[in-house]
Short mmCIF file of C-alpha atoms in Angstrom, two decimals:
data_model
loop_
_atom_site.label_atom_id
_atom_site.label_comp_id
_atom_site.label_asym_id
_atom_site.label_seq_id
_atom_site.Cartn_x
_atom_site.Cartn_y
_atom_site.Cartn_z
CA UNK E 1 -7.34 16.63 0.41
CA UNK E 2 -8.64 13.08 0.55
CA UNK E 3 -6.06 10.47 1.49
CA UNK E 4 -7.75 7.57 -0.29
CA UNK E 5 -10.29 6.80 -3.00
CA UNK E 6 -13.65 6.38 -1.24
CA UNK E 7 -15.26 4.77 -4.29
CA UNK E 8 -12.54 2.12 -4.42
CA UNK E 9 -13.28 1.13 -0.83
CA UNK E 10 -16.86 0.37 -1.87
CA UNK E 11 -15.74 -1.68 -4.87
CA UNK E 12 -13.52 -4.12 -3.02
CA UNK E 13 -15.35 -7.45 -2.81
CA UNK E 14 -18.41 -5.84 -4.38
CA UNK E 15 -20.86 -7.73 -6.51
CA UNK E 16 -21.31 -6.45 -10.05
CA UNK E 17 -24.19 -4.07 -10.63
CA UNK E 18 -26.85 -4.72 -13.23
CA UNK E 19 -26.90 -0.97 -13.90
CA UNK E 20 -23.64 -0.38 -15.75
CA UNK E 21 -22.05 2.97 -14.99
CA UNK E 22 -24.73 4.11 -12.56
CA UNK E 23 -23.41 7.10 -10.57
CA UNK E 24 -20.00 6.76 -12.20
CA UNK E 25 -20.44 8.70 -15.43
CA UNK E 26 -17.77 11.37 -15.66
CA UNK E 27 -18.74 14.72 -17.09
CA UNK E 28 -15.82 16.40 -18.89
CA UNK E 29 -14.47 19.27 -16.81
CA UNK E 30 -16.24 18.06 -13.67
CA UNK E 31 -14.14 15.03 -12.77
CA UNK E 32 -12.71 14.96 -9.25
CA UNK E 33 -9.07 13.96 -9.55
CA UNK E 34 -7.75 12.24 -6.46
CA UNK E 35 -4.11 12.24 -5.47
CA UNK E 36 -4.37 8.64 -4.28
CA UNK E 37 -6.41 6.99 -7.03
CA UNK E 38 -5.72 3.40 -5.99
CA UNK E 39 -5.95 3.52 -2.18
CA UNK E 40 -9.09 2.20 -0.56
CA UNK E 41 -8.07 3.39 2.92
CA UNK E 42 -5.53 5.66 4.56
CA UNK E 43 -2.18 3.97 5.22
CA UNK E 44 -1.67 2.67 8.74
CA UNK E 45 1.16 3.80 11.01
CA UNK E 46 2.88 0.47 10.28
CA UNK E 47 2.67 1.07 6.51
CA UNK E 48 4.04 4.61 6.85
CA UNK E 49 6.89 3.35 9.06
CA UNK E 50 7.58 0.58 6.56
CA UNK E 51 7.94 3.13 3.77
CA UNK E 52 10.44 5.13 5.82
CA UNK E 53 12.48 2.00 6.57
CA UNK E 54 12.54 1.08 2.86
CA UNK E 55 13.61 4.61 1.92
CA UNK E 56 16.42 4.39 4.48
CA UNK E 57 17.61 1.06 3.10
CA UNK E 58 17.52 2.26 -0.51
CA UNK E 59 19.30 5.49 0.49
CA UNK E 60 22.10 3.33 1.88
CA UNK E 61 22.55 1.71 -1.53
CA UNK E 62 20.64 -1.52 -0.96
CA UNK E 63 19.52 -2.99 -4.28
CA UNK E 64 19.15 -6.74 -3.68
CA UNK E 65 16.30 -8.47 -1.85
CA UNK E 66 18.52 -10.40 0.58
CA UNK E 67 20.33 -7.18 1.49
CA UNK E 68 17.02 -5.36 1.91
CA UNK E 69 15.74 -7.99 4.34
CA UNK E 70 19.03 -7.81 6.24
CA UNK E 71 18.83 -4.01 6.34
CA UNK E 72 15.27 -4.02 7.72
CA UNK E 73 16.33 -6.44 10.45
CA UNK E 74 19.46 -4.40 11.27
CA UNK E 75 17.32 -1.25 11.53
CA UNK E 76 15.20 -3.04 14.10
CA UNK E 77 12.04 -2.84 12.01
CA UNK E 78 9.83 -5.92 12.33
CA UNK E 79 6.90 -7.05 10.22
CA UNK E 80 3.30 -6.48 11.30
CA UNK E 81 3.38 -9.70 13.33
CA UNK E 82 6.54 -8.52 15.16
CA UNK E 83 8.77 -11.11 13.47
CA UNK E 84 12.18 -10.71 11.85
CA UNK E 85 12.07 -10.30 8.09
CA UNK E 86 12.79 -13.15 5.70
CA UNK E 87 12.73 -13.13 1.92
CA UNK E 88 9.53 -15.17 2.07
CA UNK E 89 7.57 -13.01 4.52
CA UNK E 90 8.82 -9.82 2.82
CA UNK E 91 7.46 -11.07 -0.52
CA UNK E 92 4.18 -12.05 1.11
CA UNK E 93 3.90 -8.65 2.77
CA UNK E 94 4.54 -6.84 -0.52
CA UNK E 95 1.72 -8.84 -2.12
CA UNK E 96 -0.61 -8.08 0.78
CA UNK E 97 0.19 -4.38 0.80
CA UNK E 98 -0.12 -4.23 -2.98
CA UNK E 99 -3.71 -5.45 -2.57
CA UNK E 100 -2.93 -8.17 -5.11
#
């Protein structure tokens, strides 16, 4: 099973083609359905760890952003730069990881 959408990786920062739909026409019954339609790459170890830390926080009943940031810091999980979490850098990281 593919872990990311290979076509999406090619489309990021791509210039528009003059040949609309070239190599992208879907034939009914022959469409390859991907589990991860919107990923352009496999998640990094940091991203997978981040998910686990978020799951842990939510499992402990955290529902507010300030409490989530506090929980991540208490769990000892740092951002990709190795810094403590703040509301600001958490929001920035969510935008970055959401591929805007």
